[in-house]
PDB file of N, CA and C in Angstrom:
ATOM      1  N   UNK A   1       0.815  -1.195   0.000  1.00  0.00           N
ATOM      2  CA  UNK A   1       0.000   0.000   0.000  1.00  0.00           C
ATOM      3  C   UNK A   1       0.860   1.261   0.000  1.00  0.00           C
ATOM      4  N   UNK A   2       1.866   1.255   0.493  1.00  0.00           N
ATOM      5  CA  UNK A   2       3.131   2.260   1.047  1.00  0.00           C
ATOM      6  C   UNK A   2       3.426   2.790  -0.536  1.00  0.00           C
ATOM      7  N   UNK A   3       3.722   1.616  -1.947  1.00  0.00           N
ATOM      8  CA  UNK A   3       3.922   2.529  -2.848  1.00  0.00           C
ATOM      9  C   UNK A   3       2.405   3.101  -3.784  1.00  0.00           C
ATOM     10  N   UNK A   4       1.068   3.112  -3.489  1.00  0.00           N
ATOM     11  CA  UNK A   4      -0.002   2.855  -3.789  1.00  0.00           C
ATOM     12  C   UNK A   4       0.233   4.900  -3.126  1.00  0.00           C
ATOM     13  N   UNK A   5       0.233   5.031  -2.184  1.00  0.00           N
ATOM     14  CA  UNK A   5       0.467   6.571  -1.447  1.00  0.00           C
ATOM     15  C   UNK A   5       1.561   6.905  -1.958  1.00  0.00           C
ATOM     16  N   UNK A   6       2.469   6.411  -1.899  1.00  0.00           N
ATOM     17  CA  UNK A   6       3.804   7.421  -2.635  1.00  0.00           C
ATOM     18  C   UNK A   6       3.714   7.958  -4.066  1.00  0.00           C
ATOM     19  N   UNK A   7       3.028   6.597  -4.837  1.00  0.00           N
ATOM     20  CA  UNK A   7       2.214   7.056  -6.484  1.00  0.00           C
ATOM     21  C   UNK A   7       1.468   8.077  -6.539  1.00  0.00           C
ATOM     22  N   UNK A   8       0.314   8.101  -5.946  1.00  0.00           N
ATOM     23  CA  UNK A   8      -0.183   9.388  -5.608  1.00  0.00           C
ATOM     24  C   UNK A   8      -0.355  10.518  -5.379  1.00  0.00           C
ATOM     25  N   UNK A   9       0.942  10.732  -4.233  1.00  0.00           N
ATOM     26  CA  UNK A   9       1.295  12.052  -3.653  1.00  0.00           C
ATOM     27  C   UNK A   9       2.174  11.775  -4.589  1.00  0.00           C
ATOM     28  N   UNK A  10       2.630  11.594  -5.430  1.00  0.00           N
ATOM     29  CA  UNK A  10       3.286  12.094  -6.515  1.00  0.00           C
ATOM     30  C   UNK A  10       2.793  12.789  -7.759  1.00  0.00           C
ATOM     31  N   UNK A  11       1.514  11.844  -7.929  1.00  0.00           N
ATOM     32  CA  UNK A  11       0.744  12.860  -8.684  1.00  0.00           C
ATOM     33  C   UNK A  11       0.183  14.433  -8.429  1.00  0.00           C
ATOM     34  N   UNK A  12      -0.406  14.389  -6.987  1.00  0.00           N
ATOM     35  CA  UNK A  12      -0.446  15.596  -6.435  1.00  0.00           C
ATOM     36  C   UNK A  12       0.817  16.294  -6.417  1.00  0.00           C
ATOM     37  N   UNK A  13       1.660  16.153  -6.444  1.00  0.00           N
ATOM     38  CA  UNK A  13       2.918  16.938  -6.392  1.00  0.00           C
ATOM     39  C   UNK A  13       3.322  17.807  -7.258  1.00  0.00           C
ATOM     40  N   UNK A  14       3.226  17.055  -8.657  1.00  0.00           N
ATOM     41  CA  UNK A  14       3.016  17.493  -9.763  1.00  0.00           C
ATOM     42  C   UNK A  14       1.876  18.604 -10.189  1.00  0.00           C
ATOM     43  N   UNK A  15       0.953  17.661  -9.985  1.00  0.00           N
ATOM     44  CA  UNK A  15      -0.537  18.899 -10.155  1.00  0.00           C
ATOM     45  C   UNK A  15      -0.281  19.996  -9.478  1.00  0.00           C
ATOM     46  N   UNK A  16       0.201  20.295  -8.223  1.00  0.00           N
ATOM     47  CA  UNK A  16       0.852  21.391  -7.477  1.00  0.00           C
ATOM     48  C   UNK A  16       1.538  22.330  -8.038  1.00  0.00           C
ATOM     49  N   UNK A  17       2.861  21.400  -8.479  1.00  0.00           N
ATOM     50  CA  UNK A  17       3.564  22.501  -9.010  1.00  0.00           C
ATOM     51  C   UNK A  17       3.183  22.671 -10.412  1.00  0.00           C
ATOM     52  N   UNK A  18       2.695  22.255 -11.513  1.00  0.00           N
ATOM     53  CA  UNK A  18       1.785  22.783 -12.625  1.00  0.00           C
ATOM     54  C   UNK A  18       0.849  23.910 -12.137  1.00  0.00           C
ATOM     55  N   UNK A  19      -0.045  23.605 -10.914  1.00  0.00           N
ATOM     56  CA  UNK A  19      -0.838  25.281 -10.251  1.00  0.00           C
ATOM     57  C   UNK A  19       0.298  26.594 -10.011  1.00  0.00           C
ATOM     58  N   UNK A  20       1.678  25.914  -9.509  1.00  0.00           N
ATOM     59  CA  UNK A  20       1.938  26.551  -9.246  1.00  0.00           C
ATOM     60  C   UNK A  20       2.868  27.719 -10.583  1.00  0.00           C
ATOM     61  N   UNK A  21       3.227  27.159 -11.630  1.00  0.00           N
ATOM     62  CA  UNK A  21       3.209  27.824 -13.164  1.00  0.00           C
ATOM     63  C   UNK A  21       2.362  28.449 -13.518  1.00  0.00           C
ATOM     64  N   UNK A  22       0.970  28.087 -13.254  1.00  0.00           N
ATOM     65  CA  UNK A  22      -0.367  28.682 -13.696  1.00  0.00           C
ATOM     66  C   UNK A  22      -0.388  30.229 -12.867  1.00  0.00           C
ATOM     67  N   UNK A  23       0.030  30.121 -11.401  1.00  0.00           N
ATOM     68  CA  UNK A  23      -0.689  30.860 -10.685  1.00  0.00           C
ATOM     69  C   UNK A  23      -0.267  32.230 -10.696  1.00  0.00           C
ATOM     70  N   UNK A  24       0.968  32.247 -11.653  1.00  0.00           N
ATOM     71  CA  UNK A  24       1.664  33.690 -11.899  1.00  0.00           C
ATOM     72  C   UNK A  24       2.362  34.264 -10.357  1.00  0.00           C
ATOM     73  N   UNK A  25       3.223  33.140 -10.023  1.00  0.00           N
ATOM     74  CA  UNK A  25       3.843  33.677  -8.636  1.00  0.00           C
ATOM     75  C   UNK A  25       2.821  34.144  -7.452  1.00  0.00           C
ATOM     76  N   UNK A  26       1.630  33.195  -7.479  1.00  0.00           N
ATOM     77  CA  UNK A  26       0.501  33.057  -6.229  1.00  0.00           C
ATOM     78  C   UNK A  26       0.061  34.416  -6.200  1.00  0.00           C
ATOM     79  N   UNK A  27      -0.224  34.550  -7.165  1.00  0.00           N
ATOM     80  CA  UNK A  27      -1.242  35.888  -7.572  1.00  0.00           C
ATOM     81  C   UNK A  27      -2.593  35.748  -8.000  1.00  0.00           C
ATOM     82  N   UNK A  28      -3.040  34.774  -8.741  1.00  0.00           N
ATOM     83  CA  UNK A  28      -4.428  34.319  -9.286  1.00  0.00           C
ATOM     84  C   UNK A  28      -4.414  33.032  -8.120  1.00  0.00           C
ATOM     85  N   UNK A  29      -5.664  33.907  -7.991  1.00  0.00           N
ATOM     86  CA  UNK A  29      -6.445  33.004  -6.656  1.00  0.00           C
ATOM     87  C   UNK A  29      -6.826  31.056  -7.176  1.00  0.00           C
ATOM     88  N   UNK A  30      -7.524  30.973  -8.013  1.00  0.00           N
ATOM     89  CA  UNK A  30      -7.345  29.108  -7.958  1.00  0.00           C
ATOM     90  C   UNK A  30      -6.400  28.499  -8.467  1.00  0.00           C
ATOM     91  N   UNK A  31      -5.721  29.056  -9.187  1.00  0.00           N
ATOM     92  CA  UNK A  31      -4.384  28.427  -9.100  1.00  0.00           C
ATOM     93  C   UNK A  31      -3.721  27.900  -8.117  1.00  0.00           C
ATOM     94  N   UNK A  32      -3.654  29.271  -7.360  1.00  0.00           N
ATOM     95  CA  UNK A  32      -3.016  29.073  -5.631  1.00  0.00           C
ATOM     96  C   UNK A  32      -3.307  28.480  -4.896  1.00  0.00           C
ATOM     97  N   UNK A  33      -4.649  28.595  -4.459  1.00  0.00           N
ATOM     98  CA  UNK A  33      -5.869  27.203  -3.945  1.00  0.00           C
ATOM     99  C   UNK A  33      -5.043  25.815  -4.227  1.00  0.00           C
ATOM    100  N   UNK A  34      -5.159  25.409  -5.926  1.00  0.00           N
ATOM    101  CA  UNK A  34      -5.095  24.305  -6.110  1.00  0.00           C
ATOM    102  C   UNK A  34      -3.609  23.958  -5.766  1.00  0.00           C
ATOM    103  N   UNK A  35      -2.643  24.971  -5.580  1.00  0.00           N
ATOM    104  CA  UNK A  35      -1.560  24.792  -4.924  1.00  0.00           C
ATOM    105  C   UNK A  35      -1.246  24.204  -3.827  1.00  0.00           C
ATOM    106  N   UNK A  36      -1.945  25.072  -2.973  1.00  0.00           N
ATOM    107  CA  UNK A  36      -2.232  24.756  -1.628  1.00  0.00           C
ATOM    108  C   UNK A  36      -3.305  23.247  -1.581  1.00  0.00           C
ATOM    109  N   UNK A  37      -4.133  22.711  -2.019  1.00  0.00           N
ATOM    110  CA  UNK A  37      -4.432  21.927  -1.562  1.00  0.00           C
ATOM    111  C   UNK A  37      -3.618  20.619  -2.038  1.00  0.00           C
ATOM    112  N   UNK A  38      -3.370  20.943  -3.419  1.00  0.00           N
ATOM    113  CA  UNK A  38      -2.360  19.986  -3.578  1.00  0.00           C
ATOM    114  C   UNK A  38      -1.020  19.102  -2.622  1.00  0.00           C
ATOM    115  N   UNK A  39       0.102  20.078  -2.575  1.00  0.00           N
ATOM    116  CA  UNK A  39       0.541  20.485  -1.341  1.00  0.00           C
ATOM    117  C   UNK A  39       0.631  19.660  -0.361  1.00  0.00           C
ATOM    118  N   UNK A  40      -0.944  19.802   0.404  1.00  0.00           N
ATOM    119  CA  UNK A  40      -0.877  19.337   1.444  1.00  0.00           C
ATOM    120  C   UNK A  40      -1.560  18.157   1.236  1.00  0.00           C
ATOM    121  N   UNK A  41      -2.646  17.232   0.373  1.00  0.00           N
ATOM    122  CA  UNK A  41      -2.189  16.152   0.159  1.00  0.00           C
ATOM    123  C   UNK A  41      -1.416  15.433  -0.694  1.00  0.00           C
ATOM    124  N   UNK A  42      -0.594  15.982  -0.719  1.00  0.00           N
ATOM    125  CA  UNK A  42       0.503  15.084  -1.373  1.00  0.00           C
ATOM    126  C   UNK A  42       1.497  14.832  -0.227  1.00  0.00           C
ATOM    127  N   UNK A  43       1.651  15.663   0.576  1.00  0.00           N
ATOM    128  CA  UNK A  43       2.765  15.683   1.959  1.00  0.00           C
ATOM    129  C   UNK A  43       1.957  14.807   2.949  1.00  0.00           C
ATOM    130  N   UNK A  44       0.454  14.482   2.664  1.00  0.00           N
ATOM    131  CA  UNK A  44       0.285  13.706   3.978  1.00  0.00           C
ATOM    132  C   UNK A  44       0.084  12.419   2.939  1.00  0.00           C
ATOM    133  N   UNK A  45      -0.231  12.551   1.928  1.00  0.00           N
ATOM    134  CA  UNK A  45      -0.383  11.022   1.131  1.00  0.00           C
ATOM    135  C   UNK A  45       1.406  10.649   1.515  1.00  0.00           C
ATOM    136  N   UNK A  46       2.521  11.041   1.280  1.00  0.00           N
ATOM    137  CA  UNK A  46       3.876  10.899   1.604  1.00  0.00           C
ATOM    138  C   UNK A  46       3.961  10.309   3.203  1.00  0.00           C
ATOM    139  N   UNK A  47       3.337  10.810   3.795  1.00  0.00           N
ATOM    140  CA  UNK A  47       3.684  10.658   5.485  1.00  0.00           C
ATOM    141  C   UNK A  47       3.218   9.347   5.536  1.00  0.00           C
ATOM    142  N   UNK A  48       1.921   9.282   4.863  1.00  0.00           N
ATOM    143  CA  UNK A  48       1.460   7.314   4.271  1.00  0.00           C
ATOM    144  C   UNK A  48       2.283   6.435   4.327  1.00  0.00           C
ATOM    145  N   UNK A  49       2.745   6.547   3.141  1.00  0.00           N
ATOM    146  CA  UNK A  49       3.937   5.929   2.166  1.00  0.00           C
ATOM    147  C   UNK A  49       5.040   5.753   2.841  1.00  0.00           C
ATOM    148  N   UNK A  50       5.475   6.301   4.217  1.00  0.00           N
ATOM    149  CA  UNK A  50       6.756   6.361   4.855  1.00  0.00           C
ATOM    150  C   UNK A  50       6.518   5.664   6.011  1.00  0.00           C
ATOM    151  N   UNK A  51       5.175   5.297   6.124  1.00  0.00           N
ATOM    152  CA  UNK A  51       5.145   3.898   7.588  1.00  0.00           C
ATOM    153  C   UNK A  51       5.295   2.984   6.854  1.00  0.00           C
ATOM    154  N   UNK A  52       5.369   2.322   5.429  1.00  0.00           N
ATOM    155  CA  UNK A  52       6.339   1.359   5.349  1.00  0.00           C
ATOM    156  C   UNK A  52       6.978   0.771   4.596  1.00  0.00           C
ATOM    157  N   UNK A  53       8.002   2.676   4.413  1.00  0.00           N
ATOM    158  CA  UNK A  53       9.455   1.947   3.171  1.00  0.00           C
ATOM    159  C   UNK A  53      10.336   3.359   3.810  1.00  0.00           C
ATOM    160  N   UNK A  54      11.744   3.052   3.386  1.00  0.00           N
ATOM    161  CA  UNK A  54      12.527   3.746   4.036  1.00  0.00           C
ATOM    162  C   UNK A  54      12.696   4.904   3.644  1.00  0.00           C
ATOM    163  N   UNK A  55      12.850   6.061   4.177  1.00  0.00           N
ATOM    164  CA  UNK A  55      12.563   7.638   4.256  1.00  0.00           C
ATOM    165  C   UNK A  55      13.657   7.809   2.783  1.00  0.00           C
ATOM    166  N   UNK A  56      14.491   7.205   2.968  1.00  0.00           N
ATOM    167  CA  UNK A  56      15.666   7.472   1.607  1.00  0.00           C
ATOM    168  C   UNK A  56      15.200   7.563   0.824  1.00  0.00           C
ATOM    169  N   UNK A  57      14.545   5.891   0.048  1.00  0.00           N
ATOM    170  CA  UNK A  57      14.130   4.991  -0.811  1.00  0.00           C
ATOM    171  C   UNK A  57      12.899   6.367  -1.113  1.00  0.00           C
ATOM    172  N   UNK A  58      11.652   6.568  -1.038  1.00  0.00           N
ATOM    173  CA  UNK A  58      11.209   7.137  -0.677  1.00  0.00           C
ATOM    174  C   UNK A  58      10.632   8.839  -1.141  1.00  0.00           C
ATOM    175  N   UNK A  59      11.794   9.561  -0.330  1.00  0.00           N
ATOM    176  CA  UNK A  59      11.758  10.708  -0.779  1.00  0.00           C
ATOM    177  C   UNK A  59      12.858  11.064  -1.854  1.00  0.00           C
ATOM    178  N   UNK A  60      13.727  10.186  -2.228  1.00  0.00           N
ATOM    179  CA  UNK A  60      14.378   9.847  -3.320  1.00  0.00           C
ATOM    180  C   UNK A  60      13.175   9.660  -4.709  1.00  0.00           C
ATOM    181  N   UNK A  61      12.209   8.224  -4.514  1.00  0.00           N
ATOM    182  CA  UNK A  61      11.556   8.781  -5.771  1.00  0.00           C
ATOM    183  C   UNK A  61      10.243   9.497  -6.020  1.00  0.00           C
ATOM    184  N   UNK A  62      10.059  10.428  -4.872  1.00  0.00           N
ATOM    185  CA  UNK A  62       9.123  11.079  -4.813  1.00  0.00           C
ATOM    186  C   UNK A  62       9.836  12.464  -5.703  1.00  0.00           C
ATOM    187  N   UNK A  63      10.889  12.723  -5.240  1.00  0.00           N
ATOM    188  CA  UNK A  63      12.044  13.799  -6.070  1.00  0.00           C
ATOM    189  C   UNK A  63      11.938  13.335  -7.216  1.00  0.00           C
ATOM    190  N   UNK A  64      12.591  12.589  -7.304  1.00  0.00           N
ATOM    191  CA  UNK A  64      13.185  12.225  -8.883  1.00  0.00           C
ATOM    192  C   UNK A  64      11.956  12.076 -10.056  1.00  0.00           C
ATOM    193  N   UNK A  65      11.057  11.175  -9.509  1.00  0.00           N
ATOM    194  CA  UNK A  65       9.865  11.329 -10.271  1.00  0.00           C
ATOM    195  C   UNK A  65       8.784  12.621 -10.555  1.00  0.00           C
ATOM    196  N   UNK A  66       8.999  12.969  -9.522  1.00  0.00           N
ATOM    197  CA  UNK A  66       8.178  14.601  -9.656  1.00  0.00           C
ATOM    198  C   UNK A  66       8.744  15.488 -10.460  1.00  0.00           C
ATOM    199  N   UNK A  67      10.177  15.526 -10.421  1.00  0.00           N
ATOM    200  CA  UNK A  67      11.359  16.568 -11.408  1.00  0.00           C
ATOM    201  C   UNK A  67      11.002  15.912 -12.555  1.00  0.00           C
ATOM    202  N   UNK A  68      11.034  14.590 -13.043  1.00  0.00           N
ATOM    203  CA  UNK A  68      11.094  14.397 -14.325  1.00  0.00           C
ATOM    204  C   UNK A  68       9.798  14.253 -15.219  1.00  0.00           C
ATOM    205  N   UNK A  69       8.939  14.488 -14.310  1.00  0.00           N
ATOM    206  CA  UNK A  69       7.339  14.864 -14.448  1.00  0.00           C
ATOM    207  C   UNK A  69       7.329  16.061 -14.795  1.00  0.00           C
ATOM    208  N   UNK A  70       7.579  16.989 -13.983  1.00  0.00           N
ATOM    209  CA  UNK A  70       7.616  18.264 -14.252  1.00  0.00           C
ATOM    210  C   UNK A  70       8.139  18.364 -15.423  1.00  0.00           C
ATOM    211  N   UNK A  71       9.512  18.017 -15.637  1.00  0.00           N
ATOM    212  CA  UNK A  71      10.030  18.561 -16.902  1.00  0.00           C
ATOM    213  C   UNK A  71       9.432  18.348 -18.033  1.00  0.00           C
ATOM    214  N   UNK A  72       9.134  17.165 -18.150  1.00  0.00           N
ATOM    215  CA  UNK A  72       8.271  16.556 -19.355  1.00  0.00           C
ATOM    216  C   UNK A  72       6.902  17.538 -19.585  1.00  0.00           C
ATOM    217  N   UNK A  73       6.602  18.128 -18.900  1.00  0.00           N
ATOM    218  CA  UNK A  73       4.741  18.984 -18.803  1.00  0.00           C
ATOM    219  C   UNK A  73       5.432  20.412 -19.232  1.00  0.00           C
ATOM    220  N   UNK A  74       6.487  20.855 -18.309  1.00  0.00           N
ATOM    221  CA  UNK A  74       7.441  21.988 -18.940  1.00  0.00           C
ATOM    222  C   UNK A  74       7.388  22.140 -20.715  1.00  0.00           C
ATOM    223  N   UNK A  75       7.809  20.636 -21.065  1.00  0.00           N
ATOM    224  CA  UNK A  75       8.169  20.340 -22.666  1.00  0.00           C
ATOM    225  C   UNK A  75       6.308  20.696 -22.768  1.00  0.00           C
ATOM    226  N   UNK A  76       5.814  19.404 -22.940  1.00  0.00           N
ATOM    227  CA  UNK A  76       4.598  19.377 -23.347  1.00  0.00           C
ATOM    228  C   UNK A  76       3.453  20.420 -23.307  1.00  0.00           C
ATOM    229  N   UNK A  77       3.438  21.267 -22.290  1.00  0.00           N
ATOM    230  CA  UNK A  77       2.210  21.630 -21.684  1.00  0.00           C
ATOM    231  C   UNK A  77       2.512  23.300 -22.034  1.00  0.00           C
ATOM    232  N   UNK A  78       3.729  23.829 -20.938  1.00  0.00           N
ATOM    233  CA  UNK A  78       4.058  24.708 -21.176  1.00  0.00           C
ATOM    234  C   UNK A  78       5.308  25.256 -22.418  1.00  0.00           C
ATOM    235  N   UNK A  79       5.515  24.870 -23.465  1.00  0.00           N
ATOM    236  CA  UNK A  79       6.322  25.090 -24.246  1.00  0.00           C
ATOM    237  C   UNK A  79       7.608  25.333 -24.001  1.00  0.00           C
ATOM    238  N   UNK A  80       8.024  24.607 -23.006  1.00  0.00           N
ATOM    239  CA  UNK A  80       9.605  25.012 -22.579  1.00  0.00           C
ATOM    240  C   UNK A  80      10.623  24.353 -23.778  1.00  0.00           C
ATOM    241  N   UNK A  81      11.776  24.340 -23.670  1.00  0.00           N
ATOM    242  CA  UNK A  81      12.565  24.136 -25.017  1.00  0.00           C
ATOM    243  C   UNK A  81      13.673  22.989 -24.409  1.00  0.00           C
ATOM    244  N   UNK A  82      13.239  21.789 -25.146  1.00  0.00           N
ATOM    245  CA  UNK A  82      13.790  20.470 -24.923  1.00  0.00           C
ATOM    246  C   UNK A  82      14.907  20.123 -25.718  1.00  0.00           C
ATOM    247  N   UNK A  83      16.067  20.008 -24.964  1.00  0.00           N
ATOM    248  CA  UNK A  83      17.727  19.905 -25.508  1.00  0.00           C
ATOM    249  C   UNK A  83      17.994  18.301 -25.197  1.00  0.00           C
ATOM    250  N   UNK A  84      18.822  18.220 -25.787  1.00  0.00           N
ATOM    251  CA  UNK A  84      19.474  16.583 -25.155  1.00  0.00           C
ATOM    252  C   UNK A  84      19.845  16.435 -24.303  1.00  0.00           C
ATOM    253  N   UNK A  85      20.574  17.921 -23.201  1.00  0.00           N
ATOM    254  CA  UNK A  85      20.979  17.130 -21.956  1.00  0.00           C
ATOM    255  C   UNK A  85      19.904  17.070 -21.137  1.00  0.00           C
ATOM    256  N   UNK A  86      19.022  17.694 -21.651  1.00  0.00           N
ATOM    257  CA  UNK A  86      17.584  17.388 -20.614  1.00  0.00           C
ATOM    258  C   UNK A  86      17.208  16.251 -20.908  1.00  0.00           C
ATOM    259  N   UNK A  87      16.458  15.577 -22.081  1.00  0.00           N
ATOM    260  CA  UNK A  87      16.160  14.501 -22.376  1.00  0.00           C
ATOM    261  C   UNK A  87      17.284  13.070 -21.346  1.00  0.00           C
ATOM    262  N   UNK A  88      18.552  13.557 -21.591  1.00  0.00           N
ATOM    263  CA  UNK A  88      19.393  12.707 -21.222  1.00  0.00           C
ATOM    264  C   UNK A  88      19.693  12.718 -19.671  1.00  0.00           C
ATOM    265  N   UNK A  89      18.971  13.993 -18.660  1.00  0.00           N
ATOM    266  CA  UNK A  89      19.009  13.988 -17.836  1.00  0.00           C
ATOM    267  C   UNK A  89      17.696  13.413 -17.117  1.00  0.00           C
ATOM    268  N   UNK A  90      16.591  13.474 -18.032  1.00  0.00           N
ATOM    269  CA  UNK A  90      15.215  12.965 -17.675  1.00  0.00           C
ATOM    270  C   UNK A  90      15.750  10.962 -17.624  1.00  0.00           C
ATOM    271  N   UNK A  91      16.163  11.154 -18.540  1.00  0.00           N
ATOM    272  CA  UNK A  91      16.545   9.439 -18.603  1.00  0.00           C
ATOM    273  C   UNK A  91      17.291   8.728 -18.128  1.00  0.00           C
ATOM    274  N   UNK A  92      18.378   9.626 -17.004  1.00  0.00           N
ATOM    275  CA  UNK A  92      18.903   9.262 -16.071  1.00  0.00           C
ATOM    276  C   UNK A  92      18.382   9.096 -14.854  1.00  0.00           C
ATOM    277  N   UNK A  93      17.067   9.980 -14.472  1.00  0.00           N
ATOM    278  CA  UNK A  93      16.054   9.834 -13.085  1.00  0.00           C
ATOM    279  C   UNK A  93      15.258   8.847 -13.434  1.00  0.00           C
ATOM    280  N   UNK A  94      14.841   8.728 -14.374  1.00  0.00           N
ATOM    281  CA  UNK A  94      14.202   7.546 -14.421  1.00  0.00           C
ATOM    282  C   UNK A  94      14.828   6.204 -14.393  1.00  0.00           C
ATOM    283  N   UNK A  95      16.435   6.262 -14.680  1.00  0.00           N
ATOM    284  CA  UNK A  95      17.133   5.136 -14.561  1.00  0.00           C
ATOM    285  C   UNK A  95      17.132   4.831 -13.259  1.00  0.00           C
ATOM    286  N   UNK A  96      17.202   6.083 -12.105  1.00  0.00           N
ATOM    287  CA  UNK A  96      17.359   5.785 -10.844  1.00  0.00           C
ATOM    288  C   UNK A  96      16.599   5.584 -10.247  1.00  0.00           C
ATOM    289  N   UNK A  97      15.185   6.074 -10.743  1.00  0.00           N
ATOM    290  CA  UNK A  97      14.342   5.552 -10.024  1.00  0.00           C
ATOM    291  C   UNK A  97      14.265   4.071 -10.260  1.00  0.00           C
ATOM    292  N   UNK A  98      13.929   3.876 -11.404  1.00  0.00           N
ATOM    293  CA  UNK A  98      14.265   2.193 -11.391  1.00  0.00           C
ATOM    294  C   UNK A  98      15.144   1.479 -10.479  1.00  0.00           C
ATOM    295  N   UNK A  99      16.283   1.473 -10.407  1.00  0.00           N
ATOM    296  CA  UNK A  99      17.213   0.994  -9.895  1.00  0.00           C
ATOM    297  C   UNK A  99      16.732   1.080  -8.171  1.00  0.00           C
ATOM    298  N   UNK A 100      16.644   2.364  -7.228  1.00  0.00           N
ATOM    299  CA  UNK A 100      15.868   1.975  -6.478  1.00  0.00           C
ATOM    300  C   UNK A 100      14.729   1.646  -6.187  1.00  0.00           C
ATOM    301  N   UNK A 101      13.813   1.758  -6.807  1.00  0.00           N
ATOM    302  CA  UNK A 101      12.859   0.750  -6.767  1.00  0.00           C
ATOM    303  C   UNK A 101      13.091  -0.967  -6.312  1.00  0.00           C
ATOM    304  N   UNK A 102      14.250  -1.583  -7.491  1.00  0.00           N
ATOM    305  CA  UNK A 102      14.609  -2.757  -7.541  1.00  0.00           C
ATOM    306  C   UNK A 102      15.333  -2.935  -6.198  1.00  0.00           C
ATOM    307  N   UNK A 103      16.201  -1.519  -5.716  1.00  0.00           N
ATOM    308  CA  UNK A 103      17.013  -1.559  -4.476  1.00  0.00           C
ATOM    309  C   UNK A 103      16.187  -1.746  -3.542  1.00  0.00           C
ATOM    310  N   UNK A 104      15.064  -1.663  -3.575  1.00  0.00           N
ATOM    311  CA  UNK A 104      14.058  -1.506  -2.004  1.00  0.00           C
ATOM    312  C   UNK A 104      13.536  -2.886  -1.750  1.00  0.00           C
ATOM    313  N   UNK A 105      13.522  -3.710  -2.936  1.00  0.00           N
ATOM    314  CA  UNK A 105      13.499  -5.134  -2.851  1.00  0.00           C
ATOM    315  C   UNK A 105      11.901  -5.624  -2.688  1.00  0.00           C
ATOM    316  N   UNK A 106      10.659  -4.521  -2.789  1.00  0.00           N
ATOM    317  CA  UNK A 106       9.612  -4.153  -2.308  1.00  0.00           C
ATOM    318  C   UNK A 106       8.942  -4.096  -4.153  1.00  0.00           C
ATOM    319  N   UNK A 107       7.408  -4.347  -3.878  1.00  0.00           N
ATOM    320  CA  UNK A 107       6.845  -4.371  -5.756  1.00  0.00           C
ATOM    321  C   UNK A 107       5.598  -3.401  -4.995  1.00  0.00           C
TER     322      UNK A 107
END
């Protein structure tokens, strides 16, 4: 169940910080909202997820997956400008997340 909440508040994490692009530096009010509620469940869906797998493991791919989420919506969503060392840096977090994943010994 532990990665069932960490999936999650990862998604919220994301949706967060996408409000938080939208919100023009927490100036337009539902943006900010959806900031804020985001936010805060995604930090308690996390607090979930951490009764039972290790805080490392963890907030390791709650990072890594959220950055390379982001970036990808950056590309896609908001028209940001996609180079190879990004691509090649997106495909390195995802290497690691893999890898711990497999490290946690946990499905």
């Amino acid at each position: 169940m532990s990665w069932l909440y960490l999936g999650v508040a990862i998604l919220f994490e994301v949706v967060g910080t996408s409000a938080m692009k939208m919100s023009d530096g927490m100036t337009r009010l539902a943006p900010a909202a959806v900031v804020v509620v985001c936010y805060g469940v995604a930090f308690l869906l996390l607090a979930k997820a951490l009764r039972g797998m290790e805080v490392g493991i963890a907030y390791a791919i709650w990072s890594a997956t959220g950055t390379a989420a982001i970036a990808a919506i950056g590309v896609f969503v908001f028209g940001e400008s996609l180079t190879v060392m990004k691509m090649v840096g997106i495909a390195l977090i995802v290497a690691g997340v893999v890898s711990l994943h497999i490290a946690s010994g946990t499905t």
